[in-house]
Short mmCIF file of C-alpha atoms in Angstrom, two decimals:
data_model
loop_
_atom_site.label_atom_id
_atom_site.label_comp_id
_atom_site.label_asym_id
_atom_site.label_seq_id
_atom_site.Cartn_x
_atom_site.Cartn_y
_atom_site.Cartn_z
CA UNK A 1 28.16 3.35 -9.34
CA UNK A 2 24.85 4.67 -10.62
CA UNK A 3 21.61 4.73 -8.62
CA UNK A 4 18.46 3.65 -10.34
CA UNK A 5 14.88 4.25 -9.03
CA UNK A 6 12.06 2.08 -10.22
CA UNK A 7 8.24 1.90 -9.85
CA UNK A 8 6.92 -1.56 -9.07
CA UNK A 9 3.41 -3.02 -9.29
CA UNK A 10 2.47 -6.39 -7.80
CA UNK A 11 -0.33 -8.63 -6.73
CA UNK A 12 0.71 -9.77 -3.23
CA UNK A 13 -1.76 -12.62 -3.04
CA UNK A 14 0.86 -15.36 -3.51
CA UNK A 15 3.71 -13.77 -1.53
CA UNK A 16 4.70 -13.54 2.12
CA UNK A 17 4.99 -9.81 1.92
CA UNK A 18 7.63 -7.59 0.34
CA UNK A 19 10.66 -8.23 2.47
CA UNK A 20 13.11 -11.09 1.84
CA UNK A 21 12.88 -13.84 4.46
CA UNK A 22 14.55 -17.17 4.95
CA UNK A 23 15.27 -19.43 2.01
CA UNK A 24 12.13 -21.04 0.61
CA UNK A 25 9.77 -18.24 1.59
CA UNK A 26 8.44 -16.45 -1.49
CA UNK A 27 8.56 -12.70 -1.25
CA UNK A 28 8.26 -9.83 -3.80
CA UNK A 29 11.72 -8.47 -2.95
CA UNK A 30 13.39 -11.82 -3.63
CA UNK A 31 11.74 -11.99 -7.14
CA UNK A 32 12.58 -8.35 -7.99
CA UNK A 33 16.24 -8.68 -6.93
CA UNK A 34 16.61 -11.95 -8.87
CA UNK A 35 15.20 -10.34 -12.05
CA UNK A 36 17.30 -7.19 -11.78
CA UNK A 37 20.44 -9.27 -11.15
CA UNK A 38 19.94 -10.95 -14.48
CA UNK A 39 19.71 -7.61 -16.25
CA UNK A 40 22.68 -6.08 -14.35
CA UNK A 41 24.79 -9.28 -14.51
CA UNK A 42 25.68 -8.90 -10.82
CA UNK A 43 23.81 -9.39 -7.45
CA UNK A 44 21.36 -6.59 -6.69
CA UNK A 45 20.05 -5.40 -3.35
CA UNK A 46 17.09 -3.00 -3.41
CA UNK A 47 15.57 -0.61 -0.86
CA UNK A 48 11.81 0.11 -0.97
CA UNK A 49 9.52 2.93 0.10
CA UNK A 50 7.30 0.70 2.22
CA UNK A 51 7.42 -2.96 3.22
CA UNK A 52 4.02 -4.43 2.49
CA UNK A 53 2.59 -7.40 4.46
CA UNK A 54 1.59 -10.82 3.19
CA UNK A 55 -1.31 -10.53 0.78
CA UNK A 56 -1.01 -6.77 0.32
CA UNK A 57 -0.64 -5.29 -3.20
CA UNK A 58 1.06 -2.29 -4.73
CA UNK A 59 0.54 -0.15 -7.84
CA UNK A 60 3.00 2.54 -6.74
CA UNK A 61 5.83 0.91 -4.81
CA UNK A 62 9.16 2.73 -5.36
CA UNK A 63 12.58 1.08 -4.97
CA UNK A 64 16.15 1.92 -5.70
CA UNK A 65 19.44 0.05 -6.17
CA UNK A 66 23.07 0.81 -7.07
CA UNK A 67 24.83 -0.65 -10.05
CA UNK A 68 27.84 -0.31 -12.28
CA UNK A 69 25.94 -1.82 -15.20
CA UNK A 70 25.07 0.58 -18.04
CA UNK A 71 21.50 -0.01 -19.29
CA UNK A 72 18.85 2.24 -20.72
CA UNK A 73 15.67 3.00 -18.78
CA UNK A 74 13.86 0.80 -21.28
CA UNK A 75 16.48 -1.91 -20.82
CA UNK A 76 15.88 -2.05 -17.06
CA UNK A 77 12.10 -2.17 -17.43
CA UNK A 78 11.78 -4.68 -20.27
CA UNK A 79 14.71 -6.76 -19.11
CA UNK A 80 13.46 -7.14 -15.57
CA UNK A 81 9.83 -7.75 -16.64
CA UNK A 82 10.96 -10.55 -18.93
CA UNK A 83 12.42 -12.30 -15.87
CA UNK A 84 9.65 -11.53 -13.41
CA UNK A 85 6.56 -13.65 -12.67
CA UNK A 86 3.33 -12.44 -14.22
CA UNK A 87 2.04 -10.88 -10.98
CA UNK A 88 5.00 -8.45 -10.57
CA UNK A 89 5.90 -5.68 -13.08
CA UNK A 90 8.38 -2.88 -13.26
CA UNK A 91 6.40 0.20 -14.38
CA UNK A 92 9.30 2.68 -14.94
CA UNK A 93 12.99 3.19 -14.32
CA UNK A 94 14.94 6.41 -13.83
CA UNK A 95 18.54 7.23 -12.99
CA UNK A 96 18.70 9.39 -9.79
CA UNK A 97 21.42 10.98 -7.73
CA UNK A 98 22.88 9.18 -4.74
CA UNK A 99 20.95 11.62 -2.56
CA UNK A 100 17.77 9.75 -3.44
CA UNK A 101 16.66 7.05 -1.05
CA UNK A 102 13.38 5.17 -1.68
CA UNK A 103 12.62 4.78 2.05
CA UNK A 104 14.24 7.64 3.87
CA UNK A 105 13.58 10.19 1.14
CA UNK A 106 9.83 9.61 0.98
CA UNK A 107 7.78 12.60 2.07
CA UNK A 108 4.47 10.72 2.18
CA UNK A 109 2.95 7.38 1.28
CA UNK A 110 -0.60 6.75 0.07
CA UNK A 111 -2.68 3.64 0.42
CA UNK A 112 -6.02 2.55 -0.90
CA UNK A 113 -8.25 -0.09 0.73
CA UNK A 114 -10.95 -1.52 -1.54
CA UNK A 115 -14.15 -3.00 -0.08
CA UNK A 116 -16.77 -4.98 -2.04
CA UNK A 117 -20.04 -4.39 -0.20
CA UNK A 118 -22.63 -6.98 -1.25
CA UNK A 119 -24.54 -9.87 0.34
CA UNK A 120 -22.96 -12.41 -2.07
CA UNK A 121 -19.22 -13.04 -2.02
CA UNK A 122 -17.40 -12.30 -5.27
CA UNK A 123 -16.04 -15.13 -7.45
CA UNK A 124 -13.61 -12.79 -9.22
CA UNK A 125 -11.05 -10.45 -7.67
CA UNK A 126 -11.58 -12.14 -4.31
CA UNK A 127 -7.90 -11.67 -3.49
CA UNK A 128 -7.81 -8.11 -4.77
CA UNK A 129 -10.50 -6.68 -2.49
CA UNK A 130 -12.13 -7.23 0.83
CA UNK A 131 -15.73 -8.53 0.92
CA UNK A 132 -18.14 -7.19 3.54
CA UNK A 133 -21.60 -8.72 3.30
CA UNK A 134 -23.24 -6.39 5.79
CA UNK A 135 -24.69 -3.10 4.30
CA UNK A 136 -22.23 -0.25 5.00
CA UNK A 137 -23.45 3.30 5.59
CA UNK A 138 -20.68 5.34 3.97
CA UNK A 139 -21.94 8.67 5.35
CA UNK A 140 -21.61 7.30 8.95
CA UNK A 141 -18.10 6.15 8.07
CA UNK A 142 -17.20 9.58 6.66
CA UNK A 143 -18.30 11.28 9.92
CA UNK A 144 -15.58 9.30 11.71
CA UNK A 145 -12.71 10.47 9.51
CA UNK A 146 -11.93 14.02 10.86
CA UNK A 147 -10.97 12.61 14.30
CA UNK A 148 -8.07 10.70 12.78
CA UNK A 149 -6.59 13.48 10.61
CA UNK A 150 -3.45 15.27 11.82
CA UNK A 151 -0.61 14.22 14.07
CA UNK A 152 -1.53 11.65 16.72
CA UNK A 153 -0.31 8.71 18.72
CA UNK A 154 -1.80 5.80 16.70
CA UNK A 155 -1.03 3.08 19.24
CA UNK A 156 -4.64 1.93 19.10
CA UNK A 157 -4.36 1.44 15.33
CA UNK A 158 -0.93 -0.25 15.48
CA UNK A 159 -0.26 -3.95 14.94
CA UNK A 160 1.01 -5.70 18.09
CA UNK A 161 4.19 -6.86 16.29
CA UNK A 162 4.95 -3.34 14.90
CA UNK A 163 8.65 -2.39 15.25
CA UNK A 164 8.36 1.31 14.50
CA UNK A 165 10.24 3.43 17.01
CA UNK A 166 7.35 5.88 17.49
CA UNK A 167 3.56 5.48 17.24
CA UNK A 168 3.21 9.20 16.40
CA UNK A 169 2.33 9.69 12.72
CA UNK A 170 0.76 12.49 10.71
CA UNK A 171 -2.25 11.52 8.62
CA UNK A 172 -2.47 14.18 5.92
CA UNK A 173 -5.43 12.84 3.97
CA UNK A 174 -8.29 10.39 4.65
CA UNK A 175 -11.30 9.98 2.33
CA UNK A 176 -13.98 7.51 1.32
CA UNK A 177 -15.27 7.06 -2.22
CA UNK A 178 -18.17 4.90 -3.33
CA UNK A 179 -19.09 3.58 -6.72
CA UNK A 180 -22.05 1.18 -6.60
CA UNK A 181 -20.80 -1.90 -4.63
CA UNK A 182 -17.20 -0.69 -4.29
CA UNK A 183 -16.05 1.46 -1.39
CA UNK A 184 -12.49 2.85 -1.45
CA UNK A 185 -10.72 4.18 1.66
CA UNK A 186 -7.80 6.37 0.76
CA UNK A 187 -5.15 7.42 3.30
CA UNK A 188 -1.94 9.40 3.05
CA UNK A 189 0.54 9.92 5.84
CA UNK A 190 4.21 10.74 6.34
CA UNK A 191 4.55 7.07 7.35
CA UNK A 192 2.32 4.22 8.48
CA UNK A 193 2.53 1.78 11.35
CA UNK A 194 2.12 -1.96 10.86
CA UNK A 195 -1.57 -2.75 10.05
CA UNK A 196 -2.54 0.92 10.59
CA UNK A 197 -4.67 1.24 7.45
CA UNK A 198 -6.25 -2.16 8.02
CA UNK A 199 -7.11 -1.29 11.61
CA UNK A 200 -8.59 2.00 10.51
CA UNK A 201 -10.62 0.09 7.89
CA UNK A 202 -11.81 -2.35 10.59
CA UNK A 203 -13.04 0.45 12.84
CA UNK A 204 -14.78 2.23 9.89
CA UNK A 205 -16.53 -0.91 8.80
CA UNK A 206 -17.86 -1.50 12.31
CA UNK A 207 -19.18 2.07 12.29
CA UNK A 208 -20.64 1.55 8.79
CA UNK A 209 -22.64 -1.49 9.92
CA UNK A 210 -24.02 0.31 12.93
CA UNK A 211 -22.07 -1.65 15.53
CA UNK A 212 -20.51 1.58 16.75
CA UNK A 213 -21.07 5.28 16.55
CA UNK A 214 -18.85 7.55 14.37
CA UNK A 215 -17.32 9.07 17.51
CA UNK A 216 -15.82 5.64 18.38
CA UNK A 217 -12.99 6.15 15.90
CA UNK A 218 -11.74 9.12 17.92
CA UNK A 219 -12.30 7.31 21.19
CA UNK A 220 -10.21 4.37 20.06
CA UNK A 221 -7.46 6.80 19.06
CA UNK A 222 -7.47 8.62 22.43
CA UNK A 223 -7.33 5.34 24.36
CA UNK A 224 -3.84 4.48 22.99
CA UNK A 225 -4.65 0.84 23.59
CA UNK A 226 -4.81 -1.63 20.69
CA UNK A 227 -7.06 -3.97 22.70
CA UNK A 228 -9.85 -1.36 22.53
CA UNK A 229 -9.73 -1.10 18.73
CA UNK A 230 -11.64 -2.98 16.07
CA UNK A 231 -10.91 -6.14 14.21
CA UNK A 232 -7.95 -5.89 11.81
CA UNK A 233 -9.38 -5.90 8.27
CA UNK A 234 -8.04 -8.51 5.80
CA UNK A 235 -4.98 -7.68 3.72
CA UNK A 236 -6.48 -8.42 0.28
CA UNK A 237 -8.06 -5.02 -0.34
CA UNK A 238 -4.95 -2.99 0.61
CA UNK A 239 -2.77 -1.32 -2.07
CA UNK A 240 0.29 0.92 -1.73
CA UNK A 241 -0.67 3.25 -4.53
CA UNK A 242 1.76 6.17 -4.34
CA UNK A 243 4.90 7.61 -2.70
CA UNK A 244 5.79 11.32 -2.72
CA UNK A 245 9.33 12.65 -2.95
CA UNK A 246 10.99 16.02 -3.39
CA UNK A 247 10.07 17.20 -6.94
CA UNK A 248 13.78 17.76 -7.60
CA UNK A 249 14.08 13.99 -8.43
CA UNK A 250 11.50 14.31 -11.18
CA UNK A 251 10.05 10.79 -10.73
CA UNK A 252 7.12 9.78 -13.00
CA UNK A 253 3.68 10.95 -11.84
CA UNK A 254 1.29 7.98 -12.52
CA UNK A 255 -2.36 7.31 -11.67
CA UNK A 256 -2.88 5.66 -8.27
CA UNK A 257 -4.90 2.63 -9.36
CA UNK A 258 -5.62 -0.20 -9.08
CA UNK A 259 -6.46 0.14 -12.80
CA UNK A 260 -9.53 -2.15 -12.63
CA UNK A 261 -11.43 0.30 -10.43
CA UNK A 262 -14.41 1.79 -12.35
CA UNK A 263 -14.52 5.22 -13.93
CA UNK A 264 -12.75 8.14 -12.27
CA UNK A 265 -11.55 6.04 -9.35
CA UNK A 266 -9.01 4.17 -11.49
CA UNK A 267 -7.11 7.28 -12.45
CA UNK A 268 -8.00 9.87 -9.82
CA UNK A 269 -4.93 11.54 -8.32
#
């Protein structure tokens, strides 16, 4: 049996998240496994780096599966894409050793949360970003970031249905970028709790509108009580944009995306 790693991009707007559910519920995993099974000519079960929620997107999801089918890297990519719906695409495929595991081998995961800040709601991309009609002060939001960096108990930023064994995570990187009406929150951690990025975004947007002071982000963190946190931001602006692994696996190093972001934001890494 050979192990194949793949990079997957998808628009999660029309799916009930990544993970396969009961029959009749449309998920990204179900579509990907169906397409790969056609190429492999046998049932395929995949493991992913991070299970995204309903409405959440990915430009850098990583998966792996085992197969006895012999196909070229190009064969896996083009064969699967020909069988996938238009809003899911395999970006690359690479044979890896059986020591590779998409989930347990991930060193870090990176997300981007894209906010459209304007008084008028957008007619386009309305499921690819989050609209906030109140003016956001990005400098105030940036002042809140240092309190969240490092290793902490993120219970206050954890979804109430989160099943993670521990709320302690290490946030390696947290930054805000602005280009005209677009604001991009970027976060990288060893792992994320359910709704963690969306809850951070909710707190930051409250600070940006002046509803709370920058110190509130740290106060919420210290409280270790989800009830004291902000509103969970919508899923539409959230993207899993990258997963880091041991360099020994030599996986492709692609731009984070999403590709439609303007200028340097679309390819910054």
